[in-house]
Amino acid sequence: MSQWNDKAYALFEEQQKQRGIDLGFAKKKLLDLKIETPSWGYGDSGTRFKVFRKVGVPRDPFEKLEDAAQVHQLTGACPTVAIHIPWDKVDDYSKLAEYATSLGLRIGAVNPNVFQDDDYMLGSVTNADVNIRRKATAHLLECVDVMKEVGSDILSLWFADGTNYPGQGHIRKRKQWLHEALTETYQALSPNMRMLIEYKFFEPGFYHTDLADWGMAFHAANQLGPQAQVLVDTGHHAQGTNVEHIVAYLLDEGKLGGFHFNSRKYADDDLIVGTVNPYELFLIFYQILDADRDERPIVRNTAGNIAFMIDQSHAIEPKIPAMLRSVMNIQTQYAKALMINHEAVLQAQAKNDVLAAEAAVREAYEVDVAPFLAAVREEQGLPIDPMKAFLESGYTEKIAVRGVGGSSW
Amino acid sequence: MSQWNDKAYALFEEQQKQRGIDLGFAKKKLLDLKIETPSWGYGDSGTRFKVFRKVGVPRDPFEKLEDAAQVHQLTGACPTVAIHIPWDKVDDYSKLAEYATSLGLRIGAVNPNVFQDDDYMLGSVTNADVNIRRKATAHLLECVDVMKEVGSDILSLWFADGTNYPGQGHIRKRKQWLHEALTETYQALSPNMRMLIEYKFFEPGFYHTDLADWGMAFHAANQLGPQAQVLVDTGHHAQGTNVEHIVAYLLDEGKLGGFHFNSRKYADDDLIVGTVNPYELFLIFYQILDADRDERPIVRNTAGNIAFMIDQSHAIEPKIPAMLRSVMNIQTQYAKALMINHEAVLQAQAKNDVLAAEAAVREAYEVDVAPFLAAVREEQGLPIDPMKAFLESGYTEKIAVRGVGGSSW
Amino acid sequence: MSQWNDKAYALFEEQQKQRGIDLGFAKKKLLDLKIETPSWGYGDSGTRFKVFRKVGVPRDPFEKLEDAAQVHQLTGACPTVAIHIPWDKVDDYSKLAEYATSLGLRIGAVNPNVFQDDDYMLGSVTNADVNIRRKATAHLLECVDVMKEVGSDILSLWFADGTNYPGQGHIRKRKQWLHEALTETYQALSPNMRMLIEYKFFEPGFYHTDLADWGMAFHAANQLGPQAQVLVDTGHHAQGTNVEHIVAYLLDEGKLGGFHFNSRKYADDDLIVGTVNPYELFLIFYQILDADRDERPIVRNTAGNIAFMIDQSHAIEPKIPAMLRSVMNIQTQYAKALMINHEAVLQAQAKNDVLAAEAAVREAYEVDVAPFLAAVREEQGLPIDPMKAFLESGYTEKIAVRGVGGSSW
Amino acid sequence: MSQWNDKAYALFEEQQKQRGIDLGFAKKKLLDLKIETPSWGYGDSGTRFKVFRKVGVPRDPFEKLEDAAQVHQLTGACPTVAIHIPWDKVDDYSKLAEYATSLGLRIGAVNPNVFQDDDYMLGSVTNADVNIRRKATAHLLECVDVMKEVGSDILSLWFADGTNYPGQGHIRKRKQWLHEALTETYQALSPNMRMLIEYKFFEPGFYHTDLADWGMAFHAANQLGPQAQVLVDTGHHAQGTNVEHIVAYLLDEGKLGGFHFNSRKYADDDLIVGTVNPYELFLIFYQILDADRDERPIVRNTAGNIAFMIDQSHAIEPKIPAMLRSVMNIQTQYAKALMINHEAVLQAQAKNDVLAAEAAVREAYEVDVAPFLAAVREEQGLPIDPMKAFLESGYTEKIAVRGVGGSSW
C-alpha cells in the first residue's frame, strides 16, 4: 500500500511542479487547517417527522468529547470541539475543559441556545415580552462566563427568532431589541474573545427571520466593533445564492469570522459537507486562499483565523463515521484549492480571457489529491484512510454499551 | 350588526348582478363546499428544533373529534375529519365512527403512517430490505380495513420515502418497489374507495424523494386505474411552481383527487392556508370552477368530488382558532373565485386581449365577499364571525382541564 | 354610475370608521402618492428570444414623454418620468425638460446605461481593463451633468456587471473598483441630489453579480454618505426572499431610497406590478406606513421621500394600458394598506397574540377600496376608471401613425 | 509529454484495476459517446439586454457546419450537428446534407422554431387563434420534410408557448391544442424517426408554460406512442430539482430520448456544460450507466440511443472554444462515471449502508480521468488537448475574414 502511494505521490509531485504549484507551501497550509467538530454532531438528531435513536450515542458531554477525540486522533485535524448550552450544561465547566485536555482536545466555540425553552416560542431576544428578552440576554451573558471557564474564545450566536405570519411581530422593533441584546453581550466579551453572528434564510421562522441574511449579520457586526464577525453556515441561503461571493465580500471587509459547514440541496438540509455540490466548497476555499495571498492581508483574512466548524444533523448516519467523512471531504476540497495556480488565474483575468481564467480554476479541482492527502497523513503518523481505520478500531462496538437514548439536540 | 350586513349585502348583490354574476348559483356552490379537517391539526406539532406543548390539546382521538366538531358547528362546512394511523389507532374503530356520528361528523380520509417506526428510517415501501417493505405494505392494507370499519372512502397516501445522498439508494429499484406496494394496496380497495397519491418535493428526504412531483404521482395513478388519483399538497412544490397549472392539468385528466391545503413561503412550511399568497389559492379555485363549467364535465372534475382537506402544522398557534381561520380563508378565496365572470374571461382570451383577460380574473379577486359570506352564514343559522363566536364560547377554558402534553404527531 | 359610487362610498366610509380608520388622513396620503413611470416602459422590449415590435411606440424621447403625459393626465399620480441615457440621449436636454413641463411633467430619475456598449461585455466599472472602467465612470459623471440640465435629483444606478463563470473575474478587485467609481460619482453630486443604488440577484451575470443583494448596496450607501441610498427592485431577489423585511430594515436605517416596481413569479420577469402576488405589495406598503407613524420619523422614512418608480418590460402588452394598470394596481394596494388599523396591530403584537395580529393586517387587505379610489379620483376631476377612459380616448389610434419600429431598450 | 502520459496512464490502470474497473469496457463506452453540437451554438447569442457581436461568426448554415467540423475533427466525438429551422433554412437541404458529409459530419436533430414570428407572440400551437395554430403545425410538418431531406431521425421540439398573466390564456384548452398539434406531427413521422419533447420551467412564459415540466412532456409522449420521447434540458428545472432522478425515471420507462446539455446556477442560464455543478452531470451519467447494466436493458435505455446534445448560449465566449470545452467537460464527467464500481454500490445499497453506498459513487468522481482521456485520444490519433490544438491551429484567425455580424439566434 505504502509503495503504491509512493509511486502515486511521486507522479503527483511531478505534475504539480509542472503546473507551478509549491507543494511545500501547500503541505504547510494543509497542516494548518483545523476543523472544529460540534458536540451535538455526536448525538441523535432528526427531522420534524422523527428522531431515530441510535445505539451508542453519548449520554453526556464527556462522552461526546470522547467521540470527538476519536475523530481528532484519526485525522489530526480536529483539536477543538464546539459546545451548546444547555445541551452541554455541566455543574463544573472546568472539569469539562480538563477532560478535553486529557483527551488532547480543547473546547472551541460556545453556542448559546435560546430556542428550546417554552418562553422562546415567539422569540428570545426579539420577543415582545421584555421579561423573555431579559431572560434570553442573561443566557447569552451566562455563556460568556462559560467561555471563560472552558477557555473558549468564540461565542457563536444563532437565533431562531422570527415570525410565521405577516403582522405577527413588529419587524423594526425586533431589529432594535436584537441590537440591544447583541450590544450588551458584546460589552461582556473579554478582549481575546470574538462573537460570531450567524444568519439564516428561514426555519424555524417561516415568514421572517430576524437575522435573515449575511447583510443583516454584517451590519450588526459593523455596529458592534472589531470583535464581532459573521458566521457563514453553508446551508443558510436562498436557492441559487453565490455563497463564495459572500465569503469573498466578508473577507475583503475583515468580517469573515468562520463557517458552519454542511451540505444542502433544498433548504437547510444539514447533510454531510461535500456530498451535494463539492465544487461550491472548493470555490469557497479558492476565495479564502486568494485573500490569503494579499500583500498585506488583513489579519482576520488568514485562513488560520477563520473558524472552520462543522454543523450537521446526522439523522440517518452513524455519527462518528459521518463526522470523519465530513472532515475528510473538507480536507479534500481544501487540498484541491491549494492546487490552484493563482498567478495563472490572475493573468487570464487581467486579459479578460474568460475561458482561460475559468479553466485555470477548474483544472485544480480536477486534480486527484488523494496521494497528497495520503502523504501528509503518513508524515504525521496518521492512518491514510481514517474511515477504514475507525471502522476497524472496534470503537463502535465499544460504545454500544451506552445503549439507545443518549443525547440529542 | 345584522342591519349593517343587510345594507352591505344589498349593495354587494347589486354590484355582482351588474357584473353578470348569478348569485343564486354562487350561493349554492358555496354551500356545497365542504372542507375536511385533520385530526392531527388539533394536536401539538412543531419544527425539528422544538415542539412547544400547549394546554388543552386532545389526549386521544375522541377528544380530537370533539375539537373538530367545534369547527364544524361554527362553520357548517367541516363535516368530516381525516385520521392518521397509528396516531389515531383505537381498539374499536366502529366506536370512533359512532362517536363521530354522535358529534355530527364522519370519518374522512384514512392516512397510513409509514415513517415513524424505526424500521422506516431508510424507506418503507421502497426500503432495500424486503421485510420492511412487507411490513409497510401490510400497514397500508390494514388501513384499508380501517376504512371499512370507519366508513371512509379515501385512502390518503404520503410516503416520506427518499434518500439523503447520491448513491444511497437505487432509484429505479425503489420506483419499482413503490409500484408493487401501490398495486397490492389498490387491489384491496372496495369499489367505492379512492386512493389519493401525494407527492412532495423534498423533506425528510434531502437528496431524492421517491414520489417527488405530480408527474410521478400522476403516472402511478394512471397505471393503477380509475380509483387512484393525485393529491395536491399546496406546500409540496419547488419555489416558483405554478400550482394552479398542475391543478388544471390534473382536472383535465380526471385525476385530481383532492388537496392538502396550507401555506408556505419557503419550503413545506405548513402554515395556515391563505396567509402567505392568497391570490394563488384564488387562482386554484378559478381553475376548478372553470373545469366545473365544462359541458360534459368529467365526473371527478366537479368540485363536489374533489377532497378539500386541510393539512397544517400548528406549531405556535392555538389549534382550534388556527383551524377556523383556515376554513374561513378557504371560504373567502372560494367565494371570490365564484365572482369570476367566466364568459368575460373567455371572450377576452378568445380575442387574445391580454390585459382584459387578466383583469377579468383579477377583478373578481378584488371583490370583498364578506357580505356574501355573512349572508350565507346567517341563512344557515351560523355565526357571521365563527372566530369571534369561538373565542367567546368558553370552549378553550373548558378544555384546559386536559392539561399539557396531549397528542402530537 | 356616480350615484352607485356614492352609495358604495357611504357604506365604505361607515365601515372604515367603525374599524377606526381616519379616512381624511388616508385620503391625504393617497393624494400624496406619486409614481414615476419610466420612459423605456413606453418602448418595445422583450425576452432574449424575441422583441415583438408594436405599432405606435414612440420614436424618440419626446414622444415617450407624450405617452407618459397620458398616464399622468388620467391618473393624476405620475408627474415625473425616469430617463435612461443613452436611450433618451438628446442634443439639448433643456429642451427635453421644457417639453416635459409643457406636458405637465418633470424629468425624474436619470438612469445611466453602462451595459450595452460592446466595451462593457465583461463589466463596466468593474472591468479588468482600466480604460473601460474610466469610460464607464465618465458616463456616470456625464449623467450627473444631465441631471443638472433636466432638473433631476435622483441618479438611479443599476450595473449589469458580473461574471458567468467561477474564476472569470476577481471578485474582490471588482468590489474595490466598483467602490472607486461610486465614490467618484458621489462626489460629483450636488447637495440636492441622491444616488440610489440598485442590486440584483442575477442576470445578465449568471455566476456572480457585483452588486448581488441589498446588503452590498446598503454597505456601499453607508460608506458613501447620506446622499446615497438603496433602490429596491421588487423582482431582484432570490425566490422566497421576504422583500418587505428588507424594506423595513432599510427604512429603519434611513437608507430606503426608492423602488423599481414590477412583478415576478420566477426570475426578474418584469411583469405588470401587482399581478402575481398582490399581497406582497400590500405588505411592503404596510412597512412603509408603519415607519411613517414613528414619533420622530427619520426624514427619509416618509413615503413622500421614497421614490416610487415603475420598472417593467412590456413584452406582449400594449404599453400605455400596461402602465395604467401598473399605476392603478399600486394605488389599490397602497389604499388597502391605508386601511390598516395600526393600533390594533400593535396591541395584538404586544400581547403576542399571533392570530389576532395576523388578522389585523390581513383584514385591511380584504377591504374593497374601489369606492375609496373612485371617490378620490372624482374629487380630483379624474376619470374613475382610467383604463376605460384611455381605451375610449382614441389615443391609441392617434399614435398609430408612428408606425412600427420605434424605440426599444 | 507522451512519456509523462504513459506513466500517468500506467498508474491509473493499476489503480482502477485494483478498484475492480474493467478499463477495456470503459474505453469502449467512452469511444461510443457521441455528442451533438448545435448549429446555433456557433452564432451570436446573448441576453435580453444585449447581443454582443463577435468577429468570425458563421454567416450561413454552411459556415456553421465548417465550425462544427473543427470540433469533431479535434475530439472525434461530435459527428452530428443539430439544425434550427428557419435559422438554418436553405433552398436545397440536400446540398446542406452533402456539405455536412463532405466535412465528415451528418445532420442530427431538426429543431422547428415557432417562437420568433410575430404571429407567435401569444402562442404557436396553443394560440387562441386557429389560423396561428395551423401555421405553427404546418411548420412542424415542414420540419419533418426537412428531416427526410437531410437524413435526420430526430425531431426536437421546444415550444416557447405560455402566458405571462393569470387568466391570459385558457390553460386546459391550450393543453388540448398542444396535443392536437403533437398528434398531427407524430403521424407524419417515418418509422425510423423519433420526436423528442422538451419541457421548460419558465421563460419566455412568465406565468405559465404549456409544457412546464417532465411530467407534461412524459404524458404527451406516452399518449403519442413509442416514437415520442422526452428531451431533458439540464437548465429547464426549478431550483433544487433532482435532475438525475427524472433521468432515472424516464430511463425506467423507456422514455428518455435525449439531453440538451448546459449549465445553470439560477434560471435557464445556458452556460458551458460542467462549469457550475459538475457533480450533477456525473450523477446523471451514473443513472444512465446503471440502467445500461440491466440484464435486459430496454433498447432505448442504452446510452447509444440517447441523443446527447449540447444546447448553450455563448453570450460572452468565443464560440468554438466554448463548444470544445463543453464536449471535453462532458467526456470528463462521463469518464468519471465509467469509474463507478456498480457492484460495490449495489452491495452497500443492499445492506442499507448509507455511508458506504455514498462513498462508492463519490470515489469514482474523485478519480482524475485525465490520463484515461489522454490515452483514448491518443489511440484515436487525436490531440490530447483539443483546446490547445485548436488555439494553435490558426482557425480563429482564418475565419476573421467573415467579419462581424454573422448569424445569431
XYZ file of N, CA and C in Angstrom, chain A residues 45-160:
348
model
N -30.082 13.342 16.154
C -30.900 14.449 15.678
C -31.776 13.915 14.553
N -32.647 14.755 14.017
C -33.555 14.230 13.006
C -34.333 15.321 12.332
N -35.466 14.936 11.791
C -36.338 15.907 11.139
C -37.550 16.112 12.035
N -38.419 17.020 11.640
C -39.623 17.229 12.455
C -40.500 15.977 12.481
N -40.265 15.072 11.520
C -41.116 13.892 11.461
C -40.684 12.800 12.430
N -39.367 12.813 12.742
C -38.902 11.700 13.577
C -37.424 11.865 13.901
N -37.065 11.593 15.139
C -35.653 11.436 15.503
C -35.428 9.952 15.733
N -34.614 9.354 14.882
C -34.335 7.925 15.050
C -33.196 7.766 16.055
N -33.446 7.020 17.090
C -32.480 6.840 18.180
C -31.480 5.750 17.810
N -30.209 6.047 18.066
C -29.161 5.093 17.700
C -28.471 4.522 18.938
N -28.003 3.325 18.796
C -27.196 2.701 19.837
C -25.855 3.415 19.925
N -25.417 3.667 21.117
C -24.042 4.141 21.305
C -23.846 5.643 21.283
N -24.921 6.391 21.156
C -24.687 7.841 21.167
C -24.347 8.262 22.597
N -23.532 9.286 22.714
C -23.047 9.711 24.030
C -24.202 10.089 24.946
N -24.003 9.818 26.223
C -25.057 10.094 27.194
C -24.839 11.416 27.922
N -23.668 11.987 27.750
C -23.372 13.252 28.419
C -22.248 13.965 27.668
N -21.961 15.202 28.042
C -20.940 15.979 27.322
C -19.562 15.316 27.350
N -19.293 14.570 28.390
C -17.986 13.937 28.478
C -17.841 12.849 27.406
N -18.886 12.093 27.235
C -18.835 11.054 26.199
C -18.785 11.671 24.795
N -19.408 12.808 24.644
C -19.296 13.487 23.336
C -17.845 13.831 23.058
N -17.153 14.310 24.083
C -15.731 14.637 23.915
C -14.935 13.382 23.551
N -15.296 12.283 24.162
C -14.576 11.044 23.837
C -14.720 10.701 22.355
N -15.921 10.867 21.853
C -16.140 10.573 20.427
C -15.381 11.569 19.557
N -15.403 12.826 19.962
C -14.675 13.850 19.210
C -13.177 13.554 19.212
N -12.724 13.002 20.308
C -11.301 12.675 20.404
C -10.929 11.599 19.374
N -11.837 10.682 19.128
C -11.606 9.672 18.094
C -11.350 10.342 16.739
N -12.192 11.305 16.441
C -12.082 11.972 15.140
C -10.753 12.716 15.052
N -10.367 13.348 16.133
C -9.095 14.080 16.114
C -7.913 13.118 16.028
N -8.015 12.049 16.749
C -6.922 11.077 16.774
C -6.661 10.502 15.385
N -7.713 10.302 14.644
C -7.574 9.654 13.330
C -7.236 10.648 12.219
N -7.537 11.916 12.449
C -7.323 12.900 11.378
C -6.265 13.932 11.746
N -6.004 14.091 13.006
C -5.048 15.100 13.440
C -5.485 16.522 13.141
N -6.731 16.686 12.757
C -7.166 17.985 12.251
C -8.283 18.621 13.072
N -8.699 17.966 14.134
C -9.902 18.422 14.834
C -9.665 18.586 16.328
N -8.772 19.490 16.707
C -8.385 19.599 18.109
C -9.407 20.299 19.000
N -10.404 20.943 18.404
C -11.376 21.663 19.237
C -12.782 21.133 19.010
N -13.613 21.337 20.026
C -14.996 20.861 19.989
C -15.916 21.999 20.420
N -16.911 22.279 19.583
C -17.893 23.306 19.930
C -18.903 22.725 20.911
N -19.329 23.546 21.858
C -20.372 23.076 22.786
C -21.610 23.958 22.685
N -22.722 23.405 23.145
C -24.031 24.049 23.050
C -24.611 24.063 24.456
N -24.947 25.244 24.913
C -25.513 25.361 26.258
C -26.992 25.688 26.147
N -27.886 24.923 26.754
C -27.679 23.964 27.844
C -27.471 22.509 27.434
N -27.389 22.182 26.145
C -27.206 20.758 25.826
C -25.979 20.176 26.522
N -24.946 21.015 26.664
C -23.712 20.529 27.294
C -23.503 21.145 28.671
N -24.593 21.486 29.302
C -24.506 22.092 30.631
C -23.933 21.063 31.607
N -22.959 21.496 32.373
C -22.438 20.636 33.439
C -22.277 21.503 34.690
N -22.149 20.832 35.790
C -22.028 21.581 37.042
C -20.697 22.337 37.097
N -19.682 21.703 36.601
C -18.354 22.286 36.739
C -17.682 22.292 35.357
N -17.679 23.470 34.726
C -17.149 23.536 33.363
C -15.634 23.332 33.322
N -14.966 23.641 34.439
C -13.512 23.455 34.421
C -13.197 21.962 34.271
N -14.050 21.135 34.837
C -13.857 19.696 34.683
C -14.015 19.276 33.232
N -14.985 19.878 32.575
C -15.200 19.547 31.158
C -13.960 19.931 30.355
N -13.440 21.120 30.639
C -12.253 21.590 29.927
C -11.060 20.682 30.224
N -10.951 20.294 31.465
C -9.848 19.399 31.823
C -9.972 18.055 31.124
N -11.185 17.562 31.076
C -11.392 16.279 30.417
C -11.025 16.390 28.935
N -11.380 17.507 28.337
C -10.993 17.752 26.947
C -9.472 17.687 26.816
N -8.793 18.389 27.685
C -7.334 18.410 27.643
C -6.766 16.998 27.757
N -7.357 16.240 28.641
C -6.851 14.884 28.857
C -7.003 14.027 27.606
N -7.932 14.434 26.750
C -8.162 13.691 25.503
C -7.424 14.324 24.329
N -6.633 15.328 24.626
C -5.903 16.009 23.543
C -6.749 17.038 22.811
N -7.820 17.466 23.453
C -8.757 18.416 22.813
C -8.818 19.721 23.603
N -9.459 20.715 22.997
C -9.845 21.933 23.678
C -11.302 22.232 23.362
N -11.929 23.015 24.218
C -13.291 23.459 23.924
C -13.192 24.623 22.939
N -13.966 24.548 21.888
C -13.943 25.616 20.888
C -15.046 26.624 21.142
N -15.892 26.825 20.157
C -16.944 27.831 20.276
C -17.996 27.408 21.281
N -18.507 28.397 21.989
C -19.644 28.173 22.874
C -20.895 28.702 22.170
N -21.905 27.849 22.085
C -23.146 28.171 21.365
C -24.310 28.275 22.337
N -24.779 29.468 22.625
C -25.975 29.581 23.466
C -27.192 29.008 22.731
N -28.135 28.539 23.495
C -29.377 28.010 22.918
C -30.531 28.804 23.492
N -31.091 29.650 22.669
C -32.257 30.417 23.122
C -33.468 30.126 22.245
N -33.672 28.826 22.002
C -34.834 28.493 21.162
C -35.626 27.291 21.654
N -35.196 26.658 22.726
C -35.937 25.459 23.106
C -36.709 25.603 24.407
N -36.467 26.668 25.107
C -37.279 26.918 26.294
C -38.673 27.376 25.819
N -39.700 26.954 26.545
C -41.065 27.307 26.129
C -41.244 28.817 25.963
N -40.536 29.568 26.788
C -40.667 31.022 26.715
C -40.281 31.590 25.354
N -39.444 30.848 24.640
C -38.897 31.398 23.398
C -39.739 31.094 22.157
N -40.924 30.559 22.357
C -41.740 30.156 21.212
C -41.912 31.286 20.202
N -42.095 32.508 20.689
C -42.324 33.631 19.768
C -41.145 34.598 19.745
N -39.979 34.076 20.067
C -38.791 34.925 20.024
C -38.062 34.933 21.351
N -36.768 35.115 21.294
C -35.975 35.197 22.519
C -35.553 36.660 22.725
N -34.452 37.059 22.151
C -34.014 38.458 22.319
C -34.886 39.431 21.526
N -35.781 38.925 20.718
C -36.683 39.798 19.956
C -38.134 39.619 20.378
N -38.335 38.943 21.498
C -39.696 38.702 21.966
C -40.354 40.024 22.394
N -41.650 40.138 22.136
C -42.378 41.348 22.537
C -42.396 41.489 24.065
N -42.182 40.422 24.756
C -42.203 40.427 26.224
C -40.807 40.737 26.755
N -40.715 41.855 27.465
C -39.398 42.300 27.936
C -38.755 41.285 28.879
N -39.566 40.589 29.643
C -39.003 39.612 30.583
C -38.319 38.458 29.843
N -38.918 38.085 28.751
C -38.305 37.000 27.965
C -37.030 37.510 27.306
N -37.067 38.728 26.838
C -35.834 39.291 26.250
C -34.712 39.305 27.300
N -35.062 39.720 28.521
C -34.047 39.752 29.586
C -33.507 38.350 29.859
N -34.402 37.411 29.937
C -34.005 36.027 30.209
C -33.042 35.527 29.134
N -33.345 35.852 27.909
C -32.505 35.394 26.794
C -31.131 36.062 26.851
N -31.124 37.353 27.088
C -29.839 38.055 27.161
C -29.019 37.519 28.331
N -29.693 37.249 29.435
C -28.978 36.689 30.585
C -28.302 35.372 30.195
N -28.969 34.591 29.379
C -28.351 33.327 28.953
C -27.125 33.588 28.086
N -27.197 34.589 27.234
C -26.033 34.929 26.421
C -24.853 35.308 27.319
N -25.166 36.107 28.327
C -24.103 36.537 29.242
C -23.551 35.352 30.030
N -24.442 34.456 30.382
C -24.019 33.249 31.090
C -23.034 32.458 30.222
N -23.297 32.458 28.932
C -22.422 31.717 28.021
C -21.037 32.380 27.922
N -21.014 33.693 28.047
C -19.709 34.358 28.066
C -18.928 33.902 29.301
N -19.636 33.721 30.383
C -18.985 33.189 31.590
C -18.477 31.767 31.347
N -19.296 30.982 30.698
C -18.864 29.613 30.381
C -17.594 29.655 29.545
N -17.557 30.581 28.591
C -16.350 30.722 27.761
C -15.108 30.885 28.616
N -15.257 31.750 29.618
C -14.099 31.985 30.483
C -13.696 30.703 31.197
N -14.683 29.954 31.656
C -14.383 28.734 32.408
C -13.751 27.651 31.533
N -14.184 27.573 30.303
C -13.669 26.487 29.447
C -12.539 26.964 28.546
N -12.212 28.234 28.626
C -11.103 28.738 27.811
C -11.445 28.909 26.349
N -12.704 29.208 26.087
C -13.134 29.407 24.692
C -12.963 30.869 24.284
N -12.666 31.107 23.031
C -12.577 32.495 22.574
C -13.590 32.827 21.481
N -14.536 31.933 21.264
C -15.573 32.213 20.264
C -16.958 32.006 20.847
N -17.762 33.055 20.749
C -19.177 32.950 21.092
C -19.924 32.877 19.767
N -20.590 31.775 19.564
C -21.221 31.520 18.266
C -22.726 31.687 18.409
N -23.260 32.721 17.774
C -24.654 33.090 18.029
C -25.582 32.770 16.874
N -26.504 31.888 17.108
C -27.593 31.695 16.159
C -28.903 31.895 16.896
N -29.750 32.732 16.321
C -31.064 32.985 16.885
C -32.133 32.366 15.992
N -32.996 31.581 16.587
C -34.119 31.007 15.832
C -35.236 32.037 15.682
